[in-house]
Amino acid sequence: MGYLESSTLICRQERGVLTLTMNRAEALNALTSEMLDALIAALTAAESDDEVRVVVLTGSGRGFSAGQDLGELNNKEGQFSVETQLRQYYRPLIQRVANFAKPTIAKINGVAAGAGAALAMACDFKLMDRRARFHLAFSQMGLVLDSGASYFLVHALGRTRALELAFFGGSLSAQDALALGLVNQIAEPGELDGLTDEWTERLVLGPQLAFRLIKQELRQAEGASLGEILELETAFQIEAQASLDHQRAIDAFMNKQPNPFGRHVTPPK
Ligand code: LHQ
């Protein structure tokens, strides 16, 4: 299946991996409504496309995304308002990414600021170039957290750390983001492509049904009671146990063959 190209979003599909590259390098991929529309459209199409097993989100040039395009937002001639931007674009986009049925990777090649940082945090896995930074300067602009940033920060860090970062955080290095648990792994300069390929290969090989259901379990677990989660786990385990993927893994185990989904090891940090 082909993906509509927009000059502000490059869509490349290869061996089960759809890579979405935000493409306004001259503005550090600051998000315009055209780009936000293109992102939502591409993700909507990818969700029901069987040939897509993993989505990678990244930026062209030296930035991941500098967040909302401040020129567009403050263009008094235009019809943009904070409310329209948040309701019409960011809310559906962040929901779409956080609830996406397949694994997603934020390949953080450069600075991720404001809503650009929130967009990266909404992805399942975050791989970051050592020179990239999160720029969480919402309060520095006299603004509050938005685009899900308060949700992602408090769940990743707890209230005390989240408050500190949101009030005074400013710029956060990749090293600090790793130490705080905001990203999975850091790549040395020039090695982010290779690292991303390693992750996508493992995800493409893996059990797609189990991945989808595990994602839902963990999302639900963020807000549900233990009783509700035990019920959900039971329903999902019945479904997973009946899958061909489980049958293949069991057959391999019984016959002392290698696991069909490849190595199951935690990558070194
Ligand atoms: C930009 C931007 C940008 C336009 C760099 N817009 N052009 C969402 C929705 C609705 C309501 C309100 O809130 C939100 C949340 C948000 O996302 S608000 C926006 C949050 N983002 C920011 O506040 C980041 C603003 N940018 C910066 O502080 C710096 O550019 C950073 C620290 C990201 C990078 O600094 P440098 O590496 O020194 O690059 P630079 O500042 O020279 O930027 C390069 C170019 O990109 C420059 O254009 P120019 O024509 O002068 O070369 C910037 O104007 C442009 N750019 N961010 N958000």
Short mmCIF file of C-alpha atoms and ligand atoms in Angstrom, two decimals:
data_model
loop_
_atom_site.label_atom_id
_atom_site.label_comp_id
_atom_site.label_asym_id
_atom_site.label_seq_id
_atom_site.Cartn_x
_atom_site.Cartn_y
_atom_site.Cartn_z
CA MET A 1 0.00 0.00 0.00
CA GLY A 2 1.32 3.47 -0.87
CA TYR A 3 1.36 6.43 1.47
CA LEU A 4 0.45 9.92 0.38
CA GLU A 5 3.56 12.03 0.22
CA SER A 6 3.39 15.55 1.52
CA SER A 7 6.32 17.92 1.23
CA THR A 8 6.32 18.16 5.03
CA LEU A 9 6.17 14.41 5.75
CA ILE A 10 8.19 11.72 3.98
CA CYS A 11 6.70 8.21 4.23
CA ARG A 12 8.97 5.26 3.43
CA GLN A 13 7.85 1.67 3.73
CA GLU A 14 10.39 -1.14 3.69
CA ARG A 15 10.31 -4.73 5.00
CA GLY A 16 7.44 -4.17 7.44
CA VAL A 17 8.73 -0.83 8.70
CA LEU A 18 6.99 2.47 7.91
CA THR A 19 9.30 5.41 8.57
CA LEU A 20 7.64 8.81 8.88
CA THR A 21 10.11 11.66 8.57
CA MET A 22 8.95 15.13 9.53
CA ASN A 23 10.43 17.29 6.83
CA ARG A 24 10.84 20.97 7.63
CA ALA A 25 14.53 20.84 8.43
CA GLU A 26 14.92 24.62 8.10
CA ALA A 27 12.57 25.09 11.10
CA LEU A 28 13.79 22.03 13.05
CA ASN A 29 10.60 20.27 11.89
CA ALA A 30 8.30 22.62 13.81
CA LEU A 31 4.79 21.26 13.42
CA THR A 32 2.37 23.02 11.06
CA SER A 33 -1.25 22.04 10.59
CA GLU A 34 -0.37 20.57 7.17
CA MET A 35 2.26 18.35 8.77
CA LEU A 36 -0.05 17.35 11.63
CA ASP A 37 -2.77 16.40 9.11
CA ALA A 38 -0.25 14.33 7.14
CA LEU A 39 0.94 12.55 10.30
CA ILE A 40 -2.60 11.68 11.37
CA ALA A 41 -3.48 10.45 7.85
CA ALA A 42 -0.36 8.28 7.57
CA LEU A 43 -0.89 6.71 10.99
CA THR A 44 -4.57 6.05 10.27
CA ALA A 45 -3.64 4.25 7.03
CA ALA A 46 -0.78 2.34 8.68
CA GLU A 47 -2.98 1.01 11.46
CA SER A 48 -5.00 -1.17 9.06
CA ASP A 49 -2.15 -1.95 6.66
CA ASP A 50 -1.01 -5.56 7.21
CA GLU A 51 2.30 -4.82 5.53
CA VAL A 52 3.22 -2.36 8.29
CA ARG A 53 4.46 -4.03 11.47
CA VAL A 54 6.40 -1.17 13.03
CA VAL A 55 6.28 2.61 12.69
CA VAL A 56 9.37 4.79 13.14
CA LEU A 57 8.91 8.52 13.63
CA THR A 58 11.87 10.82 13.03
CA GLY A 59 12.92 14.23 11.73
CA SER A 60 15.01 15.42 8.81
CA GLY A 61 18.12 17.52 9.30
CA ARG A 62 19.44 18.30 12.78
CA GLY A 63 16.11 18.32 14.67
CA PHE A 64 13.48 15.78 15.67
CA SER A 65 10.76 18.43 16.08
CA ALA A 66 10.74 21.89 17.67
CA GLY A 67 7.05 21.51 18.58
CA GLN A 68 4.23 23.72 17.39
CA ASP A 69 5.31 26.14 14.67
CA LEU A 70 5.24 29.39 16.60
CA GLY A 71 4.98 31.45 13.41
CA GLU A 72 1.80 29.69 12.35
CA LEU A 73 0.30 29.89 15.82
CA ASN A 74 0.97 33.60 16.17
CA ASN A 75 -0.03 34.60 12.65
CA LYS A 76 -2.84 37.00 13.49
CA GLU A 77 -4.17 36.82 9.91
CA GLY A 78 -4.61 33.06 10.13
CA GLN A 79 -7.45 31.12 11.70
CA PHE A 80 -5.21 29.31 14.17
CA SER A 81 -5.82 29.37 17.87
CA VAL A 82 -4.34 27.33 20.68
CA GLU A 83 -7.69 25.68 21.20
CA THR A 84 -8.08 24.71 17.53
CA GLN A 85 -4.53 23.41 17.35
CA LEU A 86 -4.87 21.32 20.47
CA ARG A 87 -8.37 19.97 19.83
CA GLN A 88 -8.18 19.49 16.08
CA TYR A 89 -4.61 18.26 15.71
CA TYR A 90 -2.62 17.40 18.83
CA ARG A 91 -5.30 15.54 20.73
CA PRO A 92 -6.13 13.13 17.86
CA LEU A 93 -2.45 12.75 16.95
CA ILE A 94 -1.27 11.93 20.45
CA GLN A 95 -4.19 9.54 21.01
CA ARG A 96 -3.44 7.86 17.69
CA VAL A 97 0.25 7.39 18.55
CA ALA A 98 -0.23 6.31 22.18
CA ASN A 99 -2.98 3.82 21.30
CA PHE A 100 -1.46 2.63 18.05
CA ALA A 101 -2.03 -1.10 17.52
CA LYS A 102 1.57 -1.79 16.45
CA PRO A 103 4.92 -0.94 18.02
CA THR A 104 6.18 2.59 17.47
CA ILE A 105 9.70 3.98 17.79
CA ALA A 106 10.67 7.63 18.20
CA LYS A 107 14.07 7.95 16.53
CA ILE A 108 15.17 11.15 18.22
CA ASN A 109 17.84 12.42 15.87
CA GLY A 110 17.98 15.95 17.30
CA VAL A 111 16.22 18.45 19.53
CA ALA A 112 12.66 17.53 20.57
CA ALA A 113 10.89 20.58 22.00
CA GLY A 114 7.43 21.26 23.40
CA ALA A 115 4.81 19.24 21.56
CA GLY A 116 7.69 17.62 19.62
CA ALA A 117 8.98 16.17 22.90
CA ALA A 118 5.47 15.01 23.83
CA LEU A 119 5.13 13.34 20.42
CA ALA A 120 8.36 11.42 21.02
CA MET A 121 7.23 10.42 24.51
CA ALA A 122 3.92 9.10 23.10
CA CYS A 123 5.84 6.47 21.10
CA ASP A 124 6.49 3.07 22.67
CA PHE A 125 10.25 3.09 22.35
CA LYS A 126 12.62 6.02 22.24
CA LEU A 127 16.10 5.84 20.70
CA MET A 128 18.14 9.00 20.93
CA ASP A 129 21.29 10.38 19.37
CA ARG A 130 23.76 11.27 22.12
CA ARG A 131 23.81 14.90 20.92
CA ALA A 132 19.99 15.26 20.84
CA ARG A 133 18.09 17.05 23.62
CA PHE A 134 14.62 17.28 25.03
CA HIS A 135 13.65 20.93 25.35
CA LEU A 136 10.78 20.97 27.82
CA ALA A 137 10.62 24.72 28.04
CA PHE A 138 6.84 25.05 28.19
CA SER A 139 7.01 27.13 31.37
CA GLN A 140 9.94 29.14 29.97
CA MET A 141 7.44 30.35 27.34
CA GLY A 142 4.81 31.02 30.03
CA LEU A 143 2.89 27.98 28.81
CA VAL A 144 1.72 24.79 30.51
CA LEU A 145 2.40 21.19 29.55
CA ASP A 146 0.22 20.02 26.68
CA SER A 147 -0.04 17.33 24.00
CA GLY A 148 0.03 14.69 26.74
CA ALA A 149 3.36 15.85 28.20
CA SER A 150 1.97 16.03 31.76
CA TYR A 151 0.62 12.47 31.44
CA PHE A 152 3.82 11.05 29.98
CA LEU A 153 6.12 12.85 32.42
CA VAL A 154 4.19 11.93 35.56
CA HIS A 155 3.91 8.29 34.50
CA ALA A 156 7.58 8.05 33.54
CA LEU A 157 9.05 10.00 36.45
CA GLY A 158 6.52 10.33 39.26
CA ARG A 159 5.10 13.66 40.45
CA THR A 160 8.16 15.08 42.21
CA ARG A 161 10.60 14.69 39.33
CA ALA A 162 7.94 15.62 36.76
CA LEU A 163 7.22 18.89 38.56
CA GLU A 164 10.89 19.75 38.82
CA LEU A 165 11.43 19.12 35.15
CA ALA A 166 8.27 20.95 34.06
CA PHE A 167 9.06 24.02 36.19
CA PHE A 168 12.79 24.33 35.70
CA GLY A 169 13.81 21.57 33.26
CA GLY A 170 14.66 23.55 30.18
CA SER A 171 17.01 21.44 28.16
CA LEU A 172 17.61 17.81 29.02
CA SER A 173 20.56 15.90 27.56
CA ALA A 174 20.19 12.40 26.11
CA GLN A 175 22.32 11.08 28.97
CA ASP A 176 19.98 12.62 31.57
CA ALA A 177 16.90 11.43 29.66
CA LEU A 178 18.31 7.89 29.74
CA ALA A 179 19.08 8.12 33.47
CA LEU A 180 15.51 9.29 34.12
CA GLY A 181 14.04 6.45 32.06
CA LEU A 182 12.56 8.74 29.40
CA VAL A 183 14.40 6.93 26.58
CA ASN A 184 15.40 3.32 25.99
CA GLN A 185 18.83 3.66 24.44
CA ILE A 186 21.31 6.24 23.24
CA ALA A 187 23.29 6.00 20.01
CA GLU A 188 26.74 7.42 19.47
CA PRO A 189 26.91 10.00 16.64
CA GLY A 190 26.40 8.25 13.30
CA GLU A 191 24.97 5.10 14.89
CA LEU A 192 21.29 5.97 15.31
CA ASP A 193 20.26 4.43 11.96
CA GLY A 194 21.98 1.13 12.83
CA LEU A 195 20.50 1.04 16.31
CA THR A 196 17.02 1.74 14.93
CA ASP A 197 17.44 -1.08 12.39
CA GLU A 198 18.33 -3.50 15.22
CA TRP A 199 15.16 -2.56 17.10
CA THR A 200 12.88 -2.67 14.05
CA GLU A 201 14.24 -6.08 13.02
CA ARG A 202 13.45 -7.52 16.44
CA LEU A 203 9.98 -5.95 16.37
CA VAL A 204 9.19 -7.10 12.82
CA LEU A 205 10.17 -10.68 13.69
CA GLY A 206 8.16 -10.71 16.91
CA PRO A 207 4.66 -12.04 17.69
CA GLN A 208 2.37 -9.30 16.36
CA LEU A 209 -0.78 -10.33 18.23
CA ALA A 210 1.03 -10.59 21.57
CA PHE A 211 2.69 -7.20 20.99
CA ARG A 212 -0.69 -5.59 20.25
CA LEU A 213 -2.36 -7.11 23.31
CA ILE A 214 0.60 -6.36 25.63
CA LYS A 215 0.47 -2.73 24.53
CA GLN A 216 -3.20 -2.57 25.47
CA GLU A 217 -2.58 -4.30 28.82
CA LEU A 218 0.09 -1.79 29.79
CA ARG A 219 -1.96 1.22 28.63
CA GLN A 220 -4.96 -0.01 30.63
CA ALA A 221 -2.75 -0.81 33.63
CA GLU A 222 -1.87 2.90 33.89
CA GLY A 223 -5.40 3.67 35.06
CA ALA A 224 -7.16 0.46 36.06
CA SER A 225 -7.54 -1.50 39.29
CA LEU A 226 -5.79 -4.82 39.84
CA GLY A 227 -9.15 -6.60 39.52
CA GLU A 228 -9.83 -5.01 36.14
CA ILE A 229 -6.36 -5.85 34.91
CA LEU A 230 -6.59 -9.48 36.04
CA GLU A 231 -9.81 -9.77 34.03
CA LEU A 232 -8.27 -8.12 30.96
CA GLU A 233 -5.16 -10.32 31.16
CA THR A 234 -7.32 -13.42 31.28
CA ALA A 235 -9.29 -12.43 28.16
CA PHE A 236 -6.12 -11.50 26.28
CA GLN A 237 -4.26 -14.65 27.34
CA ILE A 238 -7.09 -16.81 25.98
CA GLU A 239 -6.72 -15.01 22.65
CA ALA A 240 -2.91 -15.19 22.64
CA GLN A 241 -2.82 -18.84 23.63
CA ALA A 242 -5.02 -19.71 20.62
CA SER A 243 -2.72 -17.91 18.18
CA LEU A 244 -0.47 -19.43 15.55
CA ASP A 245 2.42 -17.45 17.04
CA HIS A 246 2.05 -19.28 20.36
CA GLN A 247 1.76 -22.61 18.55
CA ARG A 248 5.00 -21.91 16.66
CA ALA A 249 6.84 -20.98 19.85
CA ILE A 250 5.58 -24.07 21.69
CA ASP A 251 6.49 -26.37 18.79
CA ALA A 252 10.01 -24.91 18.71
CA PHE A 253 10.40 -25.29 22.47
CA MET A 254 9.16 -28.89 22.52
CA ASN A 255 11.45 -29.79 19.62
CA LYS A 256 14.43 -28.00 21.16
CA GLN A 257 14.54 -25.60 18.19
CA PRO A 258 15.44 -21.88 18.39
CA ASN A 259 12.60 -19.53 19.32
CA PRO A 260 10.91 -18.32 16.11
CA PHE A 261 10.90 -14.69 17.23
CA GLY A 262 14.66 -14.38 17.56
CA ARG A 263 16.70 -13.41 20.55
CA HIS A 264 14.94 -12.19 23.67
CA VAL A 265 17.60 -10.15 25.34
CA THR A 266 17.53 -6.71 26.85
CA PRO A 267 19.82 -4.49 24.80
CA PRO A 268 22.89 -3.13 26.59
CA LYS A 269 22.57 0.54 27.62
C1 LHQ B 1 11.04 27.40 14.78
C2 LHQ B 1 10.61 26.75 15.96
C3 LHQ B 1 9.22 26.72 16.25
C4 LHQ B 1 8.87 27.92 14.29
C5 LHQ B 1 12.75 26.62 15.85
N1 LHQ B 1 8.40 27.33 15.38
N2 LHQ B 1 10.16 27.98 13.96
C6 LHQ B 1 1.24 23.21 21.07
C7 LHQ B 1 0.05 23.59 20.38
C8 LHQ B 1 -0.70 24.71 20.66
C9 LHQ B 1 -0.44 25.64 21.49
C10 LHQ B 1 0.69 25.91 22.24
O1 LHQ B 1 1.62 24.96 22.59
C11 LHQ B 1 1.93 23.84 22.00
C12 LHQ B 1 3.15 23.29 22.54
C13 LHQ B 1 4.35 23.71 21.75
O2 LHQ B 1 4.93 22.91 21.10
S1 LHQ B 1 4.76 25.35 21.80
C14 LHQ B 1 6.31 25.42 20.92
C15 LHQ B 1 7.36 24.81 21.77
N3 LHQ B 1 8.63 24.93 21.14
C16 LHQ B 1 9.51 25.85 21.48
O3 LHQ B 1 9.28 26.70 22.32
C17 LHQ B 1 10.85 25.74 20.81
C18 LHQ B 1 11.25 27.03 20.14
N4 LHQ B 1 12.58 26.84 19.59
C19 LHQ B 1 13.70 26.97 20.34
O4 LHQ B 1 13.68 27.30 21.49
C20 LHQ B 1 14.99 26.68 19.65
O5 LHQ B 1 14.79 26.78 18.25
C21 LHQ B 1 15.57 25.29 19.98
C22 LHQ B 1 16.06 25.28 21.45
C23 LHQ B 1 14.54 24.17 19.76
C24 LHQ B 1 16.78 25.02 19.06
O6 LHQ B 1 17.70 26.09 19.14
P1 LHQ B 1 18.83 26.24 18.04
O7 LHQ B 1 19.51 24.94 17.84
O8 LHQ B 1 19.68 27.41 18.46
O9 LHQ B 1 18.09 26.57 16.65
P2 LHQ B 1 17.38 27.94 16.23
O10 LHQ B 1 16.66 28.55 17.36
O11 LHQ B 1 18.36 28.78 15.49
O12 LHQ B 1 16.26 27.38 15.20
C25 LHQ B 1 16.56 27.06 13.84
C26 LHQ B 1 15.43 27.58 12.98
O13 LHQ B 1 14.23 26.89 13.36
C27 LHQ B 1 15.16 29.07 13.25
O14 LHQ B 1 14.75 29.64 12.03
P3 LHQ B 1 15.73 30.70 11.26
O15 LHQ B 1 14.94 31.10 10.05
O16 LHQ B 1 16.02 31.81 12.20
O17 LHQ B 1 16.95 29.90 10.91
C28 LHQ B 1 14.00 29.04 14.20
O18 LHQ B 1 13.20 30.19 14.14
C29 LHQ B 1 13.23 27.84 13.71
N5 LHQ B 1 12.37 27.29 14.76
N6 LHQ B 1 11.71 26.29 16.60
N7 LHQ B 1 8.72 26.08 17.32
#
